[in-house]
Amino acid sequence: MLSLKPVPMCRLGRMGVSAVATLLLLASLPAAAELTFVDVTAEKFPDGIAASYYLWSDCDGDGDEDLLVGSKTIYINGGAPDFIFTKKTDTGDLAAAPHSVAQWIDINNDGYPDIFGIGGGDNERLFLNDGTCSFTDISDFDGDGTPDLGDGSPSTTVSVGDYDADGFLDVFVGNYERHCGGDPTVCADCLTDRLWHNLGNNTFENVYTSLGMEATEHASAGYCVNAETPCDTDADCPPYPQDNCKIGMCARSSAWVDYNNDGYLDLYVGNYRLDPNFLWENDGNGGFTQVSYLRNADGSDEGDGIWGHTLGVDWADFDNDGDMDVYIANLTHWWGAAAGHDACELRENSGEPDFAFADIRPSSGMRQHDPGSFSDWSEFTPTWGDYDLDGDLDIYTTQGYSTWDTNFSSLYSNNGDKTFTETTTAHGADLGLYQDYSAAWCDFDQDGDLDLITYGASAPENAPREAHLFRNDGANQNDWLQVQLRGSGAGGSNSFGVGARITATRTGISQIREVQGGHGYHAERNSLVQTFGFGVATGNPVDSLSIRWTTRSTEDFFDVPVGIRYTAWEAGTIQRGTDPSSPLPDLAGALMPYHDPVLDDGVTYFYEVSGIDDQTLMVDKDSTGGYV
């Protein structure tokens, strides 16, 4: 009886797998099809779905991506063949919790994403997932009956990343102003942010002060809002409501990214109220330095000390040059443009040695704000994704706040030369929604191309804001490949590889993806499954697939067939699909133990035969569906 074990892709070699798999793929190449977006919201959400913020993750570990809407409502993806979403009725402590913004985070690396919630005052909460998308509030770390995450601050943005590479995800929480909504004469009286270090035992410790980050942030603020005199606390200013101390920057968005390619996660914070944005550079020893000014990533102050109202950010290597660039979504009042307020920016990373940024949006072909129209320009959430699978990252940007007819959300197709073509209405459905604050990409139906969920109104005024799930039909006729990471946990990478980087190379062109821990306005989440497109279908395999884990260790796989969704484990193995519990093919007792195949294109399974080095056993389905 043969004994088999999975073999790392790197040992499959250029013969044995690639020759056979390429022939199989070429034999079934589809004809070219036109890409269309179809609004399938009513079909896929029969329970209805709210217009809110959207965060994708596989909540119940079944291999299908579920959806967190707002901060407390969960829709379960029923999977193939219909991919219908059902509203989860029993979410435990989540439903009645006081938070208003949330982010997915697997705090204990059990493979089930938990939830970190934030809000005003002391409304921060931590919820543990029991594996069925029912949650228990575990915010009381010391057992005294009160939650231990609240700091009295109005929190507005939350994102996750393993900054110290210990295998546990940490949490950044950005704080905002206190009184502007109630008294518009006192705006920008903002508080300093928080960095919660995961201690590995389901508890967190705020290290923002001990790392010196709080002092740095306060030094960039520290003045009375109206009197503009220095202050450390509110007591140094005229009493409210006349005035208040601006203790910190006014955060509205955040994202973790390795901007300088050193393998350590840095942190970008988008600040509002004409504050400079922050780029916290990770020194690799658990500390951070604020370098946004040095890297020209703070915005455009033009020497006048005025930056922008940043609402949302998203990072990606849009030009395929091996480093991460950033799109910065700003609110620009029509009168503010003349006063030096920042417009939206696409800041390209120069790469080595300086890793400095320059705004190329004015020459990008994207729609520009016209202050002469006397309309505000207010983008909220930018989100990158290769929706047409042509090998470069495209972007969807949402517009909100203003009701002018020019303020609609936009889809831009990347031309591959640092310019973009607007394709908002080019693919059937009109994606140009108004009053739109949220967007996230995910291949919810696992057909190889990215679908988009967003919300907005069909007209600038007198139209309801509604959720829209736009299914992508046809892009998957191009060559594509998808990868989900699974880290080994403590001492390795976190369970879903958040912060890890994947590089796919074919015909000399390399594309990179970093697994995100949040993007956009407040908190949103694209799919954790990373999608690569390679243009017109040839069936040629990807020459190399390289994974740099958060530990900075790398694993390489060669001649990887396209048209497949893989899961890559932090141990050198790769398998088809995203559900580790899916049934394995029964090979009539001939093969034991029954491991997942190393590679599976739906027709052929590949195993390594024990005791015979570098040999691969090919197992084909016969005409009756059995295995040969």
mmCIF file of N, CA, C and O in Angstrom, residues 252-318:
data_model
loop_
_atom_site.group_PDB
_atom_site.id
_atom_site.type_symbol
_atom_site.label_atom_id
_atom_site.label_comp_id
_atom_site.label_asym_id
_atom_site.label_seq_id
_atom_site.Cartn_x
_atom_site.Cartn_y
_atom_site.Cartn_z
ATOM 1 N N ARG A 252 -8.822 59.966 11.588
ATOM 2 C CA ARG A 252 -10.051 59.447 10.985
ATOM 3 C C ARG A 252 -9.823 58.123 10.243
ATOM 4 O O ARG A 252 -10.784 57.451 9.884
ATOM 5 N N SER A 253 -8.566 57.768 9.973
ATOM 6 C CA SER A 253 -8.297 56.527 9.238
ATOM 7 C C SER A 253 -6.893 56.040 9.581
ATOM 8 O O SER A 253 -6.049 56.810 10.057
ATOM 9 N N SER A 254 -6.659 54.748 9.326
ATOM 10 C CA SER A 254 -5.348 54.170 9.645
ATOM 11 C C SER A 254 -5.139 52.899 8.840
ATOM 12 O O SER A 254 -6.103 52.235 8.437
ATOM 13 N N ALA A 255 -3.879 52.557 8.619
ATOM 14 C CA ALA A 255 -3.542 51.321 7.900
ATOM 15 C C ALA A 255 -2.102 50.936 8.214
ATOM 16 O O ALA A 255 -1.211 51.795 8.255
ATOM 17 N N TRP A 256 -1.882 49.637 8.418
ATOM 18 C CA TRP A 256 -0.544 49.105 8.609
ATOM 19 C C TRP A 256 0.052 48.745 7.251
ATOM 20 O O TRP A 256 -0.646 48.230 6.373
ATOM 21 N N VAL A 257 1.366 49.004 7.084
ATOM 22 C CA VAL A 257 2.016 48.745 5.798
ATOM 23 C C VAL A 257 3.525 48.690 6.011
ATOM 24 O O VAL A 257 4.061 49.364 6.900
ATOM 25 N N ASP A 258 4.201 47.886 5.229
ATOM 26 C CA ASP A 258 5.663 47.910 5.216
ATOM 27 C C ASP A 258 6.078 48.813 4.057
ATOM 28 O O ASP A 258 6.293 48.362 2.936
ATOM 29 N N TYR A 259 6.209 50.108 4.325
ATOM 30 C CA TYR A 259 6.439 51.066 3.241
ATOM 31 C C TYR A 259 7.879 51.041 2.738
ATOM 32 O O TYR A 259 8.160 51.438 1.598
ATOM 33 N N ASN A 260 8.832 50.597 3.593
ATOM 34 C CA ASN A 260 10.252 50.662 3.225
ATOM 35 C C ASN A 260 10.886 49.296 3.006
ATOM 36 O O ASN A 260 12.115 49.172 2.980
ATOM 37 N N ASN A 261 10.077 48.266 2.865
ATOM 38 C CA ASN A 261 10.545 46.929 2.449
ATOM 39 C C ASN A 261 11.557 46.303 3.406
ATOM 40 O O ASN A 261 12.386 45.493 2.982
ATOM 41 N N ASP A 262 11.478 46.639 4.694
ATOM 42 C CA ASP A 262 12.429 46.040 5.634
ATOM 43 C C ASP A 262 11.832 44.848 6.375
ATOM 44 O O ASP A 262 12.491 44.238 7.222
ATOM 45 N N GLY A 263 10.578 44.515 6.070
ATOM 46 C CA GLY A 263 9.939 43.366 6.690
ATOM 47 C C GLY A 263 9.224 43.654 7.989
ATOM 48 O O GLY A 263 8.638 42.739 8.588
ATOM 49 N N TYR A 264 9.254 44.917 8.433
ATOM 50 C CA TYR A 264 8.564 45.296 9.665
ATOM 51 C C TYR A 264 7.379 46.196 9.329
ATOM 52 O O TYR A 264 7.499 47.113 8.504
ATOM 53 N N LEU A 265 6.257 45.975 9.997
ATOM 54 C CA LEU A 265 5.060 46.746 9.712
ATOM 55 C C LEU A 265 5.154 48.151 10.281
ATOM 56 O O LEU A 265 5.382 48.345 11.475
ATOM 57 N N ASP A 266 4.961 49.122 9.402
ATOM 58 C CA ASP A 266 4.853 50.516 9.785
ATOM 59 C C ASP A 266 3.370 50.885 9.868
ATOM 60 O O ASP A 266 2.495 50.100 9.493
ATOM 61 N N LEU A 267 3.105 52.078 10.348
ATOM 62 C CA LEU A 267 1.720 52.482 10.589
ATOM 63 C C LEU A 267 1.469 53.856 9.995
ATOM 64 O O LEU A 267 2.227 54.797 10.245
ATOM 65 N N TYR A 268 0.407 53.961 9.184
ATOM 66 C CA TYR A 268 0.030 55.246 8.600
ATOM 67 C C TYR A 268 -1.299 55.686 9.193
ATOM 68 O O TYR A 268 -2.253 54.904 9.264
ATOM 69 N N VAL A 269 -1.361 56.941 9.622
ATOM 70 C CA VAL A 269 -2.570 57.494 10.239
ATOM 71 C C VAL A 269 -3.015 58.712 9.442
ATOM 72 O O VAL A 269 -2.253 59.665 9.258
ATOM 73 N N GLY A 270 -4.251 58.645 8.941
ATOM 74 C CA GLY A 270 -4.824 59.779 8.228
ATOM 75 C C GLY A 270 -5.528 60.710 9.200
ATOM 76 O O GLY A 270 -6.499 60.316 9.860
ATOM 77 N N ASN A 271 -5.039 61.938 9.299
ATOM 78 C CA ASN A 271 -5.565 62.914 10.256
ATOM 79 C C ASN A 271 -6.429 63.972 9.570
ATOM 80 O O ASN A 271 -6.177 64.359 8.427
ATOM 81 N N TYR A 272 -7.404 64.451 10.298
ATOM 82 C CA TYR A 272 -8.398 65.415 9.824
ATOM 83 C C TYR A 272 -8.049 66.807 10.371
ATOM 84 O O TYR A 272 -6.993 67.003 10.961
ATOM 85 N N ARG A 273 -8.924 67.767 10.147
ATOM 86 C CA ARG A 273 -8.796 69.134 10.684
ATOM 87 C C ARG A 273 -7.497 69.823 10.250
ATOM 88 O O ARG A 273 -6.844 70.524 11.035
ATOM 89 N N LEU A 274 -7.107 69.584 8.984
ATOM 90 C CA LEU A 274 -5.918 70.218 8.404
ATOM 91 C C LEU A 274 -4.634 69.824 9.123
ATOM 92 O O LEU A 274 -3.621 70.528 9.039
ATOM 93 N N ASP A 275 -4.681 68.671 9.817
ATOM 94 C CA ASP A 275 -3.493 68.144 10.489
ATOM 95 C C ASP A 275 -2.623 67.364 9.500
ATOM 96 O O ASP A 275 -3.139 66.790 8.529
ATOM 97 N N PRO A 276 -1.329 67.275 9.738
ATOM 98 C CA PRO A 276 -0.484 66.405 8.910
ATOM 99 C C PRO A 276 -0.778 64.945 9.215
ATOM 100 O O PRO A 276 -1.079 64.583 10.350
ATOM 101 N N ASN A 277 -0.693 64.116 8.194
ATOM 102 C CA ASN A 277 -0.799 62.672 8.410
ATOM 103 C C ASN A 277 0.495 62.151 9.008
ATOM 104 O O ASN A 277 1.565 62.740 8.833
ATOM 105 N N PHE A 278 0.384 61.037 9.723
ATOM 106 C CA PHE A 278 1.545 60.450 10.398
ATOM 107 C C PHE A 278 1.969 59.156 9.709
ATOM 108 O O PHE A 278 1.125 58.342 9.332
ATOM 109 N N LEU A 279 3.265 58.979 9.578
ATOM 110 C CA LEU A 279 3.844 57.711 9.150
ATOM 111 C C LEU A 279 4.810 57.257 10.235
ATOM 112 O O LEU A 279 5.891 57.826 10.401
ATOM 113 N N TRP A 280 4.383 56.257 10.985
ATOM 114 C CA TRP A 280 5.191 55.722 12.072
ATOM 115 C C TRP A 280 6.076 54.594 11.528
ATOM 116 O O TRP A 280 5.585 53.543 11.155
ATOM 117 N N GLU A 281 7.377 54.852 11.469
ATOM 118 C CA GLU A 281 8.330 53.867 10.954
ATOM 119 C C GLU A 281 8.769 52.922 12.074
ATOM 120 O O GLU A 281 9.239 53.360 13.124
ATOM 121 N N ASN A 282 8.601 51.637 11.831
ATOM 122 C CA ASN A 282 8.954 50.589 12.781
ATOM 123 C C ASN A 282 10.458 50.360 12.731
ATOM 124 O O ASN A 282 11.014 50.096 11.660
ATOM 125 N N ASP A 283 11.137 50.441 13.882
ATOM 126 C CA ASP A 283 12.596 50.275 13.897
ATOM 127 C C ASP A 283 13.028 48.816 14.014
ATOM 128 O O ASP A 283 14.219 48.514 14.028
ATOM 129 N N GLY A 284 12.059 47.892 14.106
ATOM 130 C CA GLY A 284 12.387 46.477 14.196
ATOM 131 C C GLY A 284 12.708 46.001 15.592
ATOM 132 O O GLY A 284 12.892 44.799 15.817
ATOM 133 N N ASN A 285 12.760 46.935 16.531
ATOM 134 C CA ASN A 285 13.047 46.590 17.924
ATOM 135 C C ASN A 285 11.890 46.956 18.845
ATOM 136 O O ASN A 285 12.084 47.109 20.056
ATOM 137 N N GLY A 286 10.713 47.104 18.270
ATOM 138 C CA GLY A 286 9.537 47.414 19.077
ATOM 139 C C GLY A 286 9.264 48.885 19.228
ATOM 140 O O GLY A 286 8.368 49.269 19.981
ATOM 141 N N GLY A 287 10.006 49.764 18.518
ATOM 142 C CA GLY A 287 9.807 51.199 18.622
ATOM 143 C C GLY A 287 9.406 51.822 17.301
ATOM 144 O O GLY A 287 9.534 51.212 16.232
ATOM 145 N N PHE A 288 8.944 53.080 17.354
ATOM 146 C CA PHE A 288 8.483 53.790 16.167
ATOM 147 C C PHE A 288 9.043 55.206 16.142
ATOM 148 O O PHE A 288 9.207 55.846 17.190
ATOM 149 N N THR A 289 9.279 55.710 14.927
ATOM 150 C CA THR A 289 9.672 57.094 14.700
ATOM 151 C C THR A 289 8.702 57.702 13.704
ATOM 152 O O THR A 289 8.410 57.089 12.664
ATOM 153 N N GLN A 290 8.206 58.891 13.996
ATOM 154 C CA GLN A 290 7.266 59.560 13.106
ATOM 155 C C GLN A 290 8.050 60.244 11.978
ATOM 156 O O GLN A 290 8.772 61.199 12.196
ATOM 157 N N VAL A 291 7.903 59.733 10.720
ATOM 158 C CA VAL A 291 8.756 60.175 9.610
ATOM 159 C C VAL A 291 7.949 60.725 8.439
ATOM 160 O O VAL A 291 8.492 60.844 7.330
ATOM 161 N N SER A 292 6.695 61.067 8.635
ATOM 162 C CA SER A 292 5.882 61.476 7.489
ATOM 163 C C SER A 292 6.443 62.712 6.796
ATOM 164 O O SER A 292 6.412 62.813 5.559
ATOM 165 N N TYR A 293 6.961 63.663 7.569
ATOM 166 C CA TYR A 293 7.525 64.864 6.957
ATOM 167 C C TYR A 293 8.790 64.519 6.174
ATOM 168 O O TYR A 293 8.991 64.982 5.040
ATOM 169 N N LEU A 294 9.641 63.677 6.743
ATOM 170 C CA LEU A 294 10.890 63.307 6.070
ATOM 171 C C LEU A 294 10.629 62.546 4.777
ATOM 172 O O LEU A 294 11.415 62.629 3.829
ATOM 173 N N ARG A 295 9.533 61.794 4.722
ATOM 174 C CA ARG A 295 9.238 60.973 3.546
ATOM 175 C C ARG A 295 8.213 61.635 2.621
ATOM 176 O O ARG A 295 7.779 61.029 1.656
ATOM 177 N N ASN A 296 7.851 62.864 2.920
ATOM 178 C CA ASN A 296 6.858 63.592 2.125
ATOM 179 C C ASN A 296 5.542 62.825 2.041
ATOM 180 O O ASN A 296 4.894 62.764 1.002
ATOM 181 N N ALA A 297 5.170 62.262 3.175
ATOM 182 C CA ALA A 297 3.935 61.476 3.251
ATOM 183 C C ALA A 297 2.911 62.125 4.168
ATOM 184 O O ALA A 297 1.879 61.518 4.473
ATOM 185 N N ASP A 298 3.167 63.347 4.620
ATOM 186 C CA ASP A 298 2.270 64.008 5.570
ATOM 187 C C ASP A 298 1.127 64.724 4.889
ATOM 188 O O ASP A 298 0.152 65.112 5.528
ATOM 189 N N GLY A 299 1.193 64.894 3.582
ATOM 190 C CA GLY A 299 0.261 65.724 2.836
ATOM 191 C C GLY A 299 1.039 66.863 2.205
ATOM 192 O O GLY A 299 2.273 66.833 2.138
ATOM 193 N N SER A 300 0.323 67.869 1.750
ATOM 194 C CA SER A 300 0.978 68.994 1.077
ATOM 195 C C SER A 300 0.723 70.269 1.861
ATOM 196 O O SER A 300 -0.330 70.894 1.729
ATOM 197 N N ASP A 301 1.705 70.673 2.682
ATOM 198 C CA ASP A 301 1.491 71.891 3.463
ATOM 199 C C ASP A 301 1.974 73.133 2.715
ATOM 200 O O ASP A 301 1.592 74.247 3.054
ATOM 201 N N GLU A 302 2.796 72.956 1.683
ATOM 202 C CA GLU A 302 3.258 74.073 0.846
ATOM 203 C C GLU A 302 3.829 75.213 1.674
ATOM 204 O O GLU A 302 3.754 76.380 1.298
ATOM 205 N N GLY A 303 4.372 74.856 2.842
ATOM 206 C CA GLY A 303 5.021 75.846 3.684
ATOM 207 C C GLY A 303 4.092 76.690 4.508
ATOM 208 O O GLY A 303 4.550 77.573 5.246
ATOM 209 N N ASP A 304 2.780 76.432 4.428
ATOM 210 C CA ASP A 304 1.837 77.284 5.146
ATOM 211 C C ASP A 304 1.306 76.641 6.418
ATOM 212 O O ASP A 304 0.457 77.226 7.103
ATOM 213 N N GLY A 305 1.804 75.437 6.735
ATOM 214 C CA GLY A 305 1.344 74.773 7.948
ATOM 215 C C GLY A 305 -0.069 74.263 7.869
ATOM 216 O O GLY A 305 -0.678 73.947 8.899
ATOM 217 N N ILE A 306 -0.603 74.144 6.656
ATOM 218 C CA ILE A 306 -1.968 73.648 6.455
ATOM 219 C C ILE A 306 -1.887 72.393 5.590
ATOM 220 O O ILE A 306 -1.276 72.404 4.526
ATOM 221 N N TRP A 307 -2.513 71.336 6.058
ATOM 222 C CA TRP A 307 -2.511 70.085 5.300
ATOM 223 C C TRP A 307 -3.931 69.805 4.800
ATOM 224 O O TRP A 307 -4.456 70.607 4.050
ATOM 225 N N GLY A 308 -4.531 68.717 5.204
ATOM 226 C CA GLY A 308 -5.842 68.389 4.669
ATOM 227 C C GLY A 308 -6.768 67.776 5.683
ATOM 228 O O GLY A 308 -6.432 67.583 6.851
ATOM 229 N N HIS A 309 -7.970 67.453 5.206
ATOM 230 C CA HIS A 309 -8.953 66.715 5.986
ATOM 231 C C HIS A 309 -8.953 65.278 5.466
ATOM 232 O O HIS A 309 -9.794 64.895 4.640
ATOM 233 N N THR A 310 -8.023 64.462 5.926
ATOM 234 C CA THR A 310 -7.948 63.087 5.434
ATOM 235 C C THR A 310 -9.030 62.229 6.070
ATOM 236 O O THR A 310 -9.193 62.224 7.288
ATOM 237 N N LEU A 311 -9.724 61.473 5.223
ATOM 238 C CA LEU A 311 -10.826 60.623 5.672
ATOM 239 C C LEU A 311 -10.522 59.139 5.507
ATOM 240 O O LEU A 311 -10.963 58.320 6.312
ATOM 241 N N GLY A 312 -9.812 58.772 4.454
ATOM 242 C CA GLY A 312 -9.539 57.363 4.219
ATOM 243 C C GLY A 312 -8.239 57.157 3.482
ATOM 244 O O GLY A 312 -7.807 58.026 2.701
ATOM 245 N N VAL A 313 -7.580 56.024 3.727
ATOM 246 C CA VAL A 313 -6.325 55.702 3.048
ATOM 247 C C VAL A 313 -6.337 54.232 2.646
ATOM 248 O O VAL A 313 -7.010 53.399 3.263
ATOM 249 N N ASP A 314 -5.587 53.918 1.591
ATOM 250 C CA ASP A 314 -5.366 52.523 1.216
ATOM 251 C C ASP A 314 -4.023 52.429 0.492
ATOM 252 O O ASP A 314 -3.692 53.281 -0.331
ATOM 253 N N TRP A 315 -3.284 51.370 0.815
ATOM 254 C CA TRP A 315 -1.935 51.161 0.281
ATOM 255 C C TRP A 315 -1.942 50.025 -0.727
ATOM 256 O O TRP A 315 -2.657 49.038 -0.575
ATOM 257 N N ALA A 316 -1.095 50.152 -1.757
ATOM 258 C CA ALA A 316 -0.930 49.099 -2.757
ATOM 259 C C ALA A 316 0.251 49.457 -3.649
ATOM 260 O O ALA A 316 0.608 50.630 -3.792
ATOM 261 N N ASP A 317 0.843 48.449 -4.270
ATOM 262 C CA ASP A 317 1.880 48.678 -5.270
ATOM 263 C C ASP A 317 1.198 48.792 -6.631
ATOM 264 O O ASP A 317 1.201 47.855 -7.419
ATOM 265 N N PHE A 318 0.623 49.958 -6.906
ATOM 266 C CA PHE A 318 -0.198 50.102 -8.111
ATOM 267 C C PHE A 318 0.640 50.090 -9.385
ATOM 268 O O PHE A 318 0.127 49.784 -10.471
#
